[in-house]
Coordinates of C-alpha atoms in Angstrom, one line a residue:
M1414 CA 0.0 0.0 0.0
S1415 CA 2.8 2.5 0.7
N1416 CA 4.3 2.0 -2.8
E1417 CA 0.8 2.5 -4.3
K1418 CA 0.5 5.7 -2.3
S1419 CA 3.8 7.2 -3.3
N1420 CA 3.3 6.4 -7.0
T1421 CA 0.0 8.0 -7.1
A1422 CA 1.0 11.1 -5.1
A1423 CA 3.9 11.6 -7.5
A1424 CA 1.4 12.2 -10.3
S1425 CA -0.3 15.0 -8.3
P1426 CA 0.0 18.4 -10.1
N1427 CA 1.0 20.0 -6.8
A1428 CA 3.0 18.5 -4.0
P1429 CA 0.5 17.8 -1.3
S1430 CA 1.0 19.5 2.1
S1431 CA 0.4 17.6 5.3
N1432 CA -2.8 18.1 7.2
F1433 CA -4.8 16.2 9.9
L1434 CA -6.9 14.4 7.2
R1435 CA -3.8 13.0 5.6
A1436 CA -2.6 11.9 9.1
V1437 CA -5.9 10.0 9.6
V1438 CA -5.6 8.3 6.2
E1439 CA -2.0 7.4 6.7
A1440 CA -2.7 6.0 10.2
D1441 CA -5.6 3.9 8.8
L1442 CA -3.4 2.6 6.0
A1443 CA -0.6 1.7 8.4
A1444 CA -3.1 -0.2 10.6
G1445 CA -5.0 -1.8 7.7
T1446 CA -8.2 -0.4 9.1
H1447 CA -10.1 -0.5 5.8
T1448 CA -8.3 -3.4 4.1
R1449 CA -11.0 -5.3 2.2
A1450 CA -10.8 -7.8 -0.7
G1451 CA -11.3 -6.2 -4.0
L1452 CA -11.7 -2.6 -2.7
P1453 CA -9.2 0.2 -2.3
S1454 CA -8.3 1.1 1.3
V1455 CA -9.3 4.8 0.7
I1456 CA -12.7 5.6 -0.8
T1457 CA -14.1 9.1 -0.4
R1458 CA -17.1 10.8 -1.9
F1459 CA -18.3 14.2 -2.9
P1460 CA -22.1 14.3 -2.3
P1461 CA -23.7 17.5 -3.6
E1462 CA -27.5 18.2 -3.5
P1463 CA -28.6 19.0 -7.1
N1464 CA -30.5 22.1 -6.1
G1465 CA -28.1 24.8 -7.4
Y1466 CA -24.8 25.5 -9.0
L1467 CA -21.5 24.6 -7.4
H1468 CA -19.4 27.5 -6.0
V1469 CA -15.8 28.1 -4.9
G1470 CA -16.5 26.6 -1.5
H1471 CA -17.5 23.3 -3.2
A1472 CA -14.2 23.5 -5.1
K1473 CA -12.4 23.0 -1.8
S1474 CA -14.5 20.0 -0.9
I1475 CA -14.0 18.5 -4.3
S1476 CA -10.3 19.0 -4.1
V1477 CA -10.1 17.5 -0.6
N1478 CA -12.1 14.4 -1.5
F1479 CA -10.8 13.7 -4.9
G1480 CA -7.3 14.8 -4.0
L1481 CA -7.0 12.4 -1.0
A1482 CA -8.3 9.5 -3.0
R1483 CA -5.9 10.3 -5.9
D1484 CA -2.9 10.7 -3.6
Y1485 CA -3.5 7.5 -1.7
G1486 CA -4.3 5.2 -4.5
G1487 CA -8.0 5.1 -3.8
R1488 CA -11.1 6.4 -5.6
C1489 CA -13.7 9.1 -5.0
H1490 CA -17.4 8.8 -5.8
L1491 CA -19.6 11.6 -7.1
R1492 CA -22.9 11.0 -5.4
F1493 CA -26.0 13.2 -5.8
D1494 CA -28.0 13.6 -2.6
D1495 CA -31.3 13.8 -4.5
T1496 CA -33.8 13.3 -1.7
N1497 CA -35.6 16.6 -1.9
P1498 CA -37.5 16.6 -5.2
A1499 CA -39.2 20.0 -4.7
K1500 CA -35.8 21.8 -5.1
E1501 CA -33.9 19.5 -7.4
E1502 CA -33.6 19.5 -11.2
Q1503 CA -31.7 17.7 -13.9
E1504 CA -30.1 21.0 -14.9
Y1505 CA -28.2 21.1 -11.6
V1506 CA -27.1 17.5 -12.0
D1507 CA -25.7 18.3 -15.5
T1508 CA -23.8 21.4 -14.4
I1509 CA -22.4 19.7 -11.3
I1510 CA -21.0 16.9 -13.5
D1511 CA -19.5 19.4 -15.9
S1512 CA -18.0 21.5 -13.1
V1513 CA -16.3 18.5 -11.4
K1514 CA -14.9 17.3 -14.7
W1515 CA -13.7 20.8 -15.7
L1516 CA -11.9 21.1 -12.4
G1517 CA -9.8 18.1 -13.5
F1518 CA -11.3 15.2 -11.4
S1519 CA -12.8 11.9 -12.4
W1520 CA -14.9 9.3 -10.7
E1521 CA -13.9 6.6 -13.2
Q1522 CA -11.6 3.8 -12.1
Q1523 CA -10.6 0.8 -14.1
G1524 CA -13.3 1.4 -16.6
R1525 CA -16.1 1.8 -14.1
Q1526 CA -18.0 5.0 -13.5
H1527 CA -18.5 5.6 -9.8
L1528 CA -21.4 8.0 -10.2
Y1529 CA -24.2 7.4 -7.8
Y1530 CA -27.5 8.9 -6.7
A1531 CA -29.1 8.6 -3.3
S1532 CA -32.3 7.8 -5.2
D1533 CA -30.5 4.6 -6.3
Y1534 CA -30.9 3.4 -2.7
F1535 CA -34.6 4.3 -2.1
D1536 CA -35.7 0.7 -1.8
Q1537 CA -32.9 -0.2 0.6
L1538 CA -33.4 3.0 2.6
Y1539 CA -37.0 2.1 3.0
L1540 CA -36.3 -1.5 4.1
M1541 CA -33.8 -0.3 6.7
A1542 CA -36.4 2.2 8.0
E1543 CA -38.9 -0.7 8.4
Y1544 CA -36.2 -2.6 10.3
L1545 CA -35.6 0.4 12.7
I1546 CA -39.4 0.6 13.4
G1547 CA -39.6 -3.2 14.1
A1548 CA -36.5 -3.0 16.4
G1549 CA -38.0 -0.2 18.4
H1550 CA -35.5 2.4 17.0
A1551 CA -38.0 4.5 15.1
Y1552 CA -41.7 5.5 15.3
V1553 CA -44.3 7.4 13.3
D1554 CA -45.1 10.8 14.9
S1555 CA -48.5 12.3 14.1
Q1556 CA -47.9 15.7 15.8
S1557 CA -48.1 18.9 13.7
A1558 CA -45.0 20.6 12.6
D1559 CA -45.6 23.4 15.2
E1560 CA -46.2 20.8 18.0
M1561 CA -42.9 19.0 17.1
A1562 CA -41.0 22.2 17.1
K1563 CA -42.3 23.3 20.4
N1564 CA -41.8 19.9 22.1
R1565 CA -38.2 19.6 20.7
G1566 CA -37.1 22.3 23.1
N1567 CA -34.0 24.4 22.5
F1568 CA -30.3 24.5 23.5
G1569 CA -31.2 25.6 27.0
T1570 CA -34.4 23.6 27.4
P1571 CA -34.8 19.8 27.2
G1572 CA -37.3 18.5 24.7
T1573 CA -40.5 16.7 25.6
N1574 CA -41.3 13.2 24.4
S1575 CA -43.9 13.0 21.6
P1576 CA -47.2 11.5 22.8
F1577 CA -46.7 9.0 19.9
R1578 CA -43.1 8.0 20.9
N1579 CA -44.3 4.7 22.5
R1580 CA -46.7 3.9 19.7
P1581 CA -46.5 0.1 19.2
A1582 CA -44.1 -0.9 16.5
S1583 CA -46.8 -2.7 14.6
E1584 CA -48.9 0.5 14.5
S1585 CA -46.0 2.6 13.4
L1586 CA -45.1 0.1 10.7
A1587 CA -48.7 0.0 9.4
L1588 CA -48.7 3.8 9.3
F1589 CA -45.4 4.0 7.6
R1590 CA -46.5 1.6 4.9
D1591 CA -49.7 3.7 4.4
M1592 CA -47.5 6.8 4.1
K1593 CA -45.6 5.1 1.3
A1594 CA -48.9 4.1 -0.3
G1595 CA -49.9 7.8 -0.5
K1596 CA -52.8 7.7 2.0
Y1597 CA -51.7 10.8 3.8
K1598 CA -51.0 14.5 3.0
D1599 CA -47.7 16.2 3.3
G1600 CA -46.9 16.8 7.0
E1601 CA -49.6 14.6 8.3
H1602 CA -47.1 12.0 9.7
I1603 CA -43.4 11.8 9.9
L1604 CA -40.9 9.0 10.8
R1605 CA -38.5 9.8 13.6
A1606 CA -35.6 7.9 15.0
K1607 CA -35.4 6.9 18.7
V1608 CA -31.7 7.1 19.4
S1609 CA -32.1 6.4 23.2
E1610 CA -34.8 6.5 25.8
D1611 CA -33.7 9.9 27.1
A1612 CA -32.8 11.3 23.7
M1613 CA -35.1 14.3 24.1
A1614 CA -32.9 15.6 26.9
S1615 CA -29.7 15.4 24.9
P1616 CA -27.7 18.6 24.7
N1617 CA -27.2 17.8 21.0
M1618 CA -30.4 18.9 19.2
N1619 CA -29.6 16.5 16.3
L1620 CA -30.2 13.5 18.6
R1621 CA -33.7 14.6 19.8
D1622 CA -35.6 12.0 17.8
P1623 CA -34.5 13.3 14.4
A1624 CA -36.8 13.0 11.5
I1625 CA -35.7 10.3 9.0
Y1626 CA -38.7 10.2 6.5
R1627 CA -41.3 12.8 5.5
I1628 CA -44.3 12.8 3.2
R1629 CA -43.7 14.9 0.1
H1630 CA -46.0 14.5 -2.9
A1631 CA -43.6 15.9 -5.5
H1632 CA -42.3 14.7 -8.8
H1633 CA -38.7 13.4 -8.6
H1634 CA -36.4 14.1 -11.5
R1635 CA -35.2 10.5 -11.6
T1636 CA -37.9 8.3 -10.0
G1637 CA -40.9 10.3 -11.2
D1638 CA -44.0 9.7 -9.0
A1639 CA -42.9 6.3 -7.7
W1640 CA -42.4 7.7 -4.2
C1641 CA -44.3 10.1 -2.1
I1642 CA -42.1 9.7 1.0
Y1643 CA -38.5 10.7 1.0
P1644 CA -35.6 10.1 3.4
M1645 CA -34.0 12.9 5.2
Y1646 CA -30.3 13.9 4.5
D1647 CA -29.0 12.8 8.0
Y1648 CA -30.6 9.4 7.4
T1649 CA -29.6 8.9 3.8
H1650 CA -26.0 10.2 3.9
P1651 CA -24.5 7.6 6.3
I1652 CA -26.4 4.7 4.7
S1653 CA -25.3 5.8 1.2
D1654 CA -21.7 5.9 2.5
A1655 CA -21.9 2.4 3.9
L1656 CA -23.6 1.0 0.8
E1657 CA -20.7 2.4 -1.3
H1658 CA -18.0 1.2 1.1
I1659 CA -16.8 4.7 1.8
T1660 CA -13.9 4.7 4.2
H1661 CA -13.5 8.4 5.1
S1662 CA -16.6 10.5 4.9
L1663 CA -15.3 14.1 4.8
C1664 CA -17.7 16.9 5.8
T1665 CA -17.4 20.5 6.7
L1666 CA -17.6 21.6 10.4
E1667 CA -21.3 22.3 10.4
F1668 CA -21.9 18.6 10.3
Q1669 CA -19.8 17.9 13.4
D1670 CA -22.9 17.8 15.7
H1671 CA -24.5 15.4 13.2
R1672 CA -21.7 12.8 13.6
P1673 CA -23.2 11.1 16.7
F1674 CA -26.3 10.2 14.8
Y1675 CA -24.2 9.1 11.8
D1676 CA -22.3 6.7 14.1
W1677 CA -25.4 5.5 15.9
L1678 CA -27.3 4.8 12.7
L1679 CA -24.5 2.8 11.1
A1680 CA -23.8 0.9 14.3
T1681 CA -27.5 0.0 14.8
L1682 CA -27.9 -1.1 11.2
A1683 CA -24.7 -3.2 11.4
E1684 CA -26.1 -4.9 14.5
G1685 CA -29.2 -5.7 12.3
G1686 CA -26.9 -7.4 9.7
F1687 CA -27.1 -4.7 7.0
F1688 CA -23.4 -3.7 7.2
Q1689 CA -20.1 -5.2 8.2
Q1690 CA -17.5 -3.5 10.4
P1691 CA -15.7 -1.3 10.0
V1692 CA -18.4 1.0 8.8
P1693 CA -17.5 4.5 7.4
R1694 CA -16.2 7.2 9.7
Q1695 CA -17.0 10.9 9.4
Y1696 CA -14.3 13.6 9.7
E1697 CA -14.9 17.3 9.6
F1698 CA -12.8 20.1 8.3
A1699 CA -13.2 23.9 8.0
R1700 CA -15.3 25.1 5.1
L1701 CA -14.0 27.8 2.8
N1702 CA -14.8 31.3 4.0
L1703 CA -13.6 33.7 1.2
T1704 CA -13.7 37.4 1.5
Y1705 CA -15.7 39.6 -0.9
V1706 CA -18.2 36.8 -1.9
V1707 CA -21.3 35.2 -0.6
V1708 CA -21.8 31.5 -1.1
S1709 CA -25.2 30.9 0.3
K1710 CA -27.3 29.3 -2.4
R1711 CA -30.3 31.3 -1.4
K1712 CA -28.4 34.6 -1.8
L1713 CA -26.7 33.5 -5.1
R1714 CA -30.2 32.7 -6.4
Q1715 CA -31.4 36.1 -5.3
L1716 CA -28.6 37.8 -7.3
V1717 CA -29.7 35.8 -10.4
D1718 CA -33.5 36.1 -9.9
E1719 CA -33.4 39.9 -9.3
G1720 CA -31.2 40.5 -12.3
I1721 CA -28.3 41.9 -10.3
V1722 CA -26.0 39.5 -12.3
G1723 CA -26.6 38.0 -15.7
G1724 CA -27.0 34.4 -14.6
W1725 CA -25.3 31.6 -12.7
D1726 CA -22.3 31.9 -15.0
D1727 CA -21.9 35.7 -14.7
P1728 CA -18.2 36.2 -14.4
R1729 CA -18.7 38.1 -11.1
M1730 CA -20.3 35.1 -9.5
P1731 CA -18.3 32.7 -7.2
T1732 CA -19.9 29.7 -8.9
I1733 CA -17.6 27.3 -10.7
V1734 CA -19.3 28.2 -14.0
G1735 CA -18.9 31.9 -13.2
L1736 CA -15.2 31.4 -12.4
R1737 CA -14.7 29.5 -15.6
R1738 CA -16.4 32.1 -17.7
R1739 CA -14.3 34.8 -15.9
G1740 CA -11.2 33.0 -17.1
Y1741 CA -10.0 31.1 -14.1
T1742 CA -8.2 27.8 -14.9
P1743 CA -8.8 24.5 -13.2
E1744 CA -5.1 24.4 -12.3
S1745 CA -5.4 27.8 -10.6
I1746 CA -8.3 26.7 -8.4
Q1747 CA -6.5 23.5 -7.5
L1748 CA -3.4 25.5 -6.6
F1749 CA -5.5 27.8 -4.5
C1750 CA -7.1 24.8 -2.6
E1751 CA -3.6 23.4 -2.0
R1752 CA -2.3 26.7 -0.7
I1753 CA -5.1 27.3 1.8
G1754 CA -4.8 23.8 3.2
V1755 CA -7.2 21.9 5.5
S1756 CA -7.8 22.6 9.1
K1757 CA -10.2 22.0 11.9
A1758 CA -10.8 25.6 12.7
D1759 CA -12.8 28.1 10.8
G1760 CA -11.1 31.2 9.4
W1761 CA -11.2 33.7 6.6
I1762 CA -9.2 33.4 3.4
D1763 CA -8.6 36.7 1.6
M1764 CA -9.7 36.9 -2.1
S1765 CA -6.1 38.0 -2.9
V1766 CA -5.0 34.4 -2.3
L1767 CA -7.3 33.1 -5.0
E1768 CA -6.3 35.9 -7.4
G1769 CA -2.6 35.3 -6.6
S1770 CA -3.0 31.6 -7.5
L1771 CA -4.6 32.6 -10.7
R1772 CA -1.7 35.0 -11.6
D1773 CA 0.9 32.4 -10.7
D1774 CA -0.8 29.9 -13.0
L1775 CA -1.4 32.2 -15.9
D1776 CA 1.9 34.0 -16.0
P1777 CA 4.0 31.2 -17.6
K1778 CA 1.1 30.1 -19.8
A1779 CA -0.6 33.2 -21.2
P1780 CA 0.7 34.5 -24.5
R1781 CA 1.2 38.3 -24.6
A1782 CA -0.8 40.8 -26.6
T1783 CA -1.2 44.5 -26.9
A1784 CA -4.5 46.2 -26.2
V1785 CA -5.6 49.8 -25.8
L1786 CA -8.6 49.9 -23.5
R1787 CA -9.3 53.7 -23.3
P1788 CA -8.2 54.9 -26.7
L1789 CA -6.8 58.2 -27.7
K1790 CA -5.6 58.9 -31.3
L1791 CA -1.9 59.5 -31.9
I1792 CA -0.9 61.0 -35.2
I1793 CA 2.7 60.7 -36.4
D1794 CA 2.8 63.7 -38.7
N1795 CA 6.1 62.9 -40.4
F1796 CA 5.4 59.2 -40.9
P1797 CA 4.8 58.5 -44.6
Q1798 CA 1.1 58.4 -45.5
G1799 CA -0.1 54.9 -46.4
E1800 CA 3.2 53.3 -45.3
S1801 CA 3.2 50.4 -42.9
V1802 CA 6.3 49.0 -41.1
A1803 CA 6.2 45.6 -39.4
C1804 CA 7.1 45.4 -35.7
S1805 CA 7.6 42.3 -33.7
A1806 CA 7.3 41.2 -30.1
P1807 CA 7.8 37.9 -28.3
V1808 CA 4.7 35.7 -27.8
H1809 CA 6.1 35.2 -24.2
P1810 CA 9.1 37.1 -22.9
H1811 CA 10.4 34.2 -20.9
F1812 CA 10.0 31.5 -23.5
P1813 CA 11.6 32.6 -26.8
E1814 CA 10.9 29.2 -28.3
R1815 CA 7.2 30.2 -28.5
G1816 CA 8.1 32.6 -31.3
V1817 CA 7.2 36.2 -32.1
R1818 CA 4.0 38.0 -33.1
T1819 CA 4.0 40.8 -35.7
F1820 CA 1.9 43.9 -36.1
P1821 CA 2.1 47.0 -38.2
I1822 CA 3.0 50.6 -37.3
T1823 CA 1.4 53.3 -39.4
N1824 CA 1.0 57.1 -39.2
T1825 CA -2.1 56.8 -37.0
L1826 CA -2.2 54.8 -33.8
W1827 CA -4.3 54.3 -30.7
I1828 CA -2.7 54.9 -27.3
E1829 CA -4.1 55.0 -23.7
Q1830 CA -5.7 58.2 -22.6
D1831 CA -3.5 58.3 -19.5
D1832 CA -0.4 58.2 -21.6
F1833 CA -0.9 61.9 -22.4
M1834 CA -1.1 64.9 -20.1
E1835 CA -1.6 68.5 -21.3
V1836 CA 0.4 69.7 -18.3
P1837 CA 2.6 67.0 -16.9
S1838 CA 2.7 66.3 -13.2
K1839 CA 6.0 65.8 -11.4
G1840 CA 7.6 62.5 -12.4
Y1841 CA 5.4 62.0 -15.4
F1842 CA 7.5 60.4 -18.2
R1843 CA 4.9 59.8 -20.9
L1844 CA 3.6 62.1 -23.6
Y1845 CA 3.0 65.9 -23.0
P1846 CA 3.2 68.8 -25.5
P1847 CA 5.8 71.6 -25.5
Q1848 CA 5.8 73.6 -22.4
G1849 CA 6.8 77.2 -23.4
E1850 CA 10.3 77.0 -24.7
T1851 CA 10.7 73.4 -23.6
P1852 CA 10.0 70.8 -26.3
G1853 CA 7.4 68.1 -25.9
S1854 CA 8.4 64.8 -24.3
R1855 CA 10.0 61.9 -26.0
V1856 CA 8.9 58.3 -25.4
R1857 CA 9.4 55.0 -27.1
L1858 CA 6.5 53.3 -28.7
R1859 CA 7.0 49.8 -27.3
Y1860 CA 8.6 47.5 -29.9
G1861 CA 8.6 50.6 -32.3
Y1862 CA 10.1 54.0 -32.7
V1863 CA 11.0 56.9 -30.4
I1864 CA 8.6 59.8 -30.9
E1865 CA 8.5 63.4 -29.7
C1866 CA 5.1 65.1 -28.9
T1867 CA 4.5 68.3 -30.9
G1868 CA 0.9 69.2 -29.9
Y1869 CA -2.6 68.0 -29.6
D1870 CA -6.2 68.6 -30.7
K1871 CA -9.2 69.4 -28.5
D1872 CA -12.9 69.0 -29.0
A1873 CA -15.5 71.7 -28.2
H1874 CA -15.4 70.8 -24.6
G1875 CA -11.6 71.1 -24.3
K1876 CA -11.0 67.4 -24.1
P1877 CA -8.0 66.1 -26.0
V1878 CA -9.1 64.0 -29.0
A1879 CA -5.7 63.6 -30.8
V1880 CA -2.1 63.9 -30.0
H1881 CA 0.5 64.9 -32.6
C1882 CA 4.1 63.8 -32.7
N1883 CA 7.1 63.2 -35.0
Y1884 CA 9.1 60.0 -35.1
F1885 CA 12.8 59.3 -35.5
A1886 CA 13.2 56.9 -38.4
D1887 CA 16.5 55.5 -37.1
S1888 CA 15.2 54.6 -33.6
K1889 CA 13.3 51.4 -34.3
S1890 CA 13.6 48.8 -31.6
G1891 CA 15.9 46.0 -32.5
T1892 CA 18.0 48.2 -34.8
E1893 CA 21.5 49.6 -34.2
G1894 CA 20.2 53.2 -34.1
S1895 CA 17.8 52.5 -31.3
A1896 CA 20.7 52.6 -28.8
N1897 CA 21.3 56.3 -29.6
Y1898 CA 18.0 57.3 -28.0
K1899 CA 17.7 57.4 -24.2
V1900 CA 14.1 58.0 -23.0
K1901 CA 12.3 57.3 -19.8
G1902 CA 8.9 56.7 -21.1
N1903 CA 7.7 53.5 -22.9
I1904 CA 4.1 53.3 -24.0
H1905 CA 1.8 50.8 -25.6
W1906 CA 0.0 51.4 -28.9
V1907 CA -2.0 49.7 -31.6
S1908 CA -2.1 50.8 -35.2
A1909 CA -5.5 52.4 -36.1
H1910 CA -5.2 50.6 -39.5
G1911 CA -6.2 47.0 -39.1
A1912 CA -6.7 47.0 -35.3
L1913 CA -9.3 44.7 -33.9
E1914 CA -12.1 46.7 -32.4
A1915 CA -13.5 44.5 -29.5
E1916 CA -15.8 44.6 -26.6
V1917 CA -13.8 44.2 -23.4
R1918 CA -15.5 43.7 -20.0
L1919 CA -13.6 45.0 -17.0
Y1920 CA -14.7 42.9 -14.1
E1921 CA -14.0 43.7 -10.4
R1922 CA -15.1 42.0 -7.2
L1923 CA -18.9 41.9 -6.9
F1924 CA -18.8 43.3 -3.3
S1925 CA -16.9 46.2 -2.0
E1926 CA -16.8 44.9 1.6
A1927 CA -14.8 41.8 2.8
Q1928 CA -17.8 40.2 4.6
P1929 CA -20.9 41.4 2.7
D1930 CA -23.4 39.5 4.9
A1931 CA -21.7 39.8 8.3
G1932 CA -24.0 40.0 11.2
G1933 CA -27.0 39.0 9.1
R1934 CA -27.2 42.4 7.3
D1935 CA -28.6 42.8 3.8
F1936 CA -25.6 41.7 1.7
K1937 CA -26.9 43.7 -1.3
L1938 CA -25.9 46.9 0.5
A1939 CA -22.3 45.9 -0.1
L1940 CA -22.6 45.5 -3.8
N1941 CA -19.8 47.1 -5.7
P1942 CA -21.2 49.6 -8.3
N1943 CA -18.0 49.3 -10.3
A1944 CA -18.0 45.5 -10.6
L1945 CA -18.4 45.7 -14.3
E1946 CA -17.3 48.3 -16.9
V1947 CA -17.7 47.6 -20.6
V1948 CA -15.3 49.4 -23.0
T1949 CA -14.6 49.4 -26.7
A1950 CA -10.9 48.6 -27.0
Y1951 CA -8.4 48.2 -29.9
L1952 CA -6.2 45.2 -30.0
E1953 CA -3.4 44.1 -32.2
P1954 CA -4.7 42.4 -35.4
G1955 CA -3.7 38.9 -34.5
M1956 CA -6.2 38.8 -31.7
R1957 CA -9.0 38.2 -34.3
E1958 CA -8.0 34.6 -34.2
A1959 CA -8.5 34.3 -30.4
Q1960 CA -10.6 31.2 -29.6
A1961 CA -13.3 31.0 -26.9
E1962 CA -11.7 30.4 -23.4
E1963 CA -8.2 31.3 -24.8
R1964 CA -6.4 33.4 -22.2
F1965 CA -3.9 36.2 -22.8
Q1966 CA -1.9 38.8 -20.9
F1967 CA -2.7 42.2 -22.3
E1968 CA 0.6 43.9 -21.5
R1969 CA 0.3 46.4 -18.8
H1970 CA -3.4 45.7 -18.2
G1971 CA -3.7 42.2 -16.8
Y1972 CA -5.0 38.8 -17.9
F1973 CA -8.0 38.4 -20.2
V1974 CA -10.0 35.6 -21.7
A1975 CA -12.1 35.3 -24.8
D1976 CA -15.6 34.9 -23.4
R1977 CA -16.8 31.3 -23.9
V1978 CA -20.4 32.4 -24.5
D1979 CA -20.4 35.6 -26.5
S1980 CA -17.2 35.3 -28.6
Q1981 CA -17.7 34.5 -32.3
A1982 CA -15.2 33.5 -35.0
G1983 CA -13.2 36.6 -35.9
K1984 CA -15.1 38.7 -33.3
P1985 CA -14.0 37.7 -29.8
V1986 CA -15.3 39.4 -26.7
F1987 CA -12.9 39.6 -23.8
N1988 CA -13.3 39.4 -20.0
R1989 CA -10.7 40.7 -17.7
V1990 CA -9.7 37.7 -15.5
T1991 CA -7.6 39.7 -13.1
T1992 CA -5.2 42.6 -13.0
L1993 CA -1.4 42.2 -13.0
K1994 CA -1.2 43.1 -9.4
D1995 CA -3.7 43.2 -6.5
S1996 CA -5.5 46.5 -6.9
W1997 CA -7.3 46.0 -3.6
V1998 CA -4.3 46.4 -1.4
K1999 CA -5.0 49.1 1.2

């Protein structure tokens, strides 16, 4: 087993760091705790409910579960907890499958797909519930929802036994079967577990006769109308784990108080002959709390339904589909999850860690390109009219083997508006016109010629609309004469002749405060009004060939991606993935 582990870990894209979950797995491997014929010694699972789109918090859970299985020669199951038909749809199943695959993980092993649904186990779950009733471990409660809530007590007050708690097993069984047969309305009866005789006094609210089956007359996206009773999550989850031979059931910290019921249920069913020891064990780790986002499905849905964002895949959303459309790579998200690690204590991770992982992943990968996002016309008055001179630049400055890109320089260019000032401030080394007897500034057009500013044109409102200059024909970059010119300014440009005019979407963080919903406040009050700006930009001609989801570094501006939805052949639309540096540093 140790050789198997080391070989698998070596294939991991990032060297795994030690954490308490790895220590648990390694101790179990050393002790042979889960050694079973024909099965790996490590089997984990990722069990989403198909009632929404996955977000960045799920990415951590996916990376933990699939990553541990990968690194220790095991396997990870994708299992849908589809026990609440009123909120679940096939659309969510499909997007979850696509998102997990896109993140780079697979549930296939040795030609077998380990893709499961809790609904696969409805028959077995029902039979086990009948066993619990017959063994005196469960009963049908006929109280109203309000009565049950009142009698359950609270953290400071013990609960009160239901008047139906000692209902004869035969009567509960008959009622349960009638519930299954559709003889009762929603909420008329419910099946509850009886963990112990004094369970209603337990300080753990999850042990106070938890509900394990409820009546719900709703169409299920897989089983149709075959069932009108559905098992609860706390009942379904441990049984599904055991049926799938899960060894390490990894949950976030909010399920820590649910673990005693998890253990009791599996031990009780093992005593009944349904499972063999060792049964799965549950371990909890801290969920991802990321600044400047909300990950509540209800709040994300609110953003979509109220039209605050353009959909679940809006590039400002923290959903996996949103991050993908924004331009994040699977590798950057995996790198982020590796960097933040796994712990038992909750804490906050700053958004800059995610953005830094993205930059570190994109920097060696992304080809370079020139783009002018806020264009101002530059006219080279002494450049021959109609003439075009080819300029070249590396595709990537650190990898010369990737070749060069070429683009023309002509007498009319586009430059950035902030590369010109009518009256220069101190330390400004870009373009400005003559100041009295002092000539205008000289700068180098990056990859091109040195120019000298001679003047500018204004519109009726006094706004500069064109800058004039002369160029020095012997100063072209890469030629011997270029060394004779010493200038401090170096600006980007794109020829106005043949440039690609493109829509560019400048995305920022959706919220302007680190914890938008802190203290239960209205998270929409923290929305960032500048989270999206759409500009018409000019790009070097070769960018016409950009393919959907192809990423680039626009020199000086940051990393951009051709939008995977709106880009068309020869007419890409670009999203800013992230800036070159963290612009949110205080």
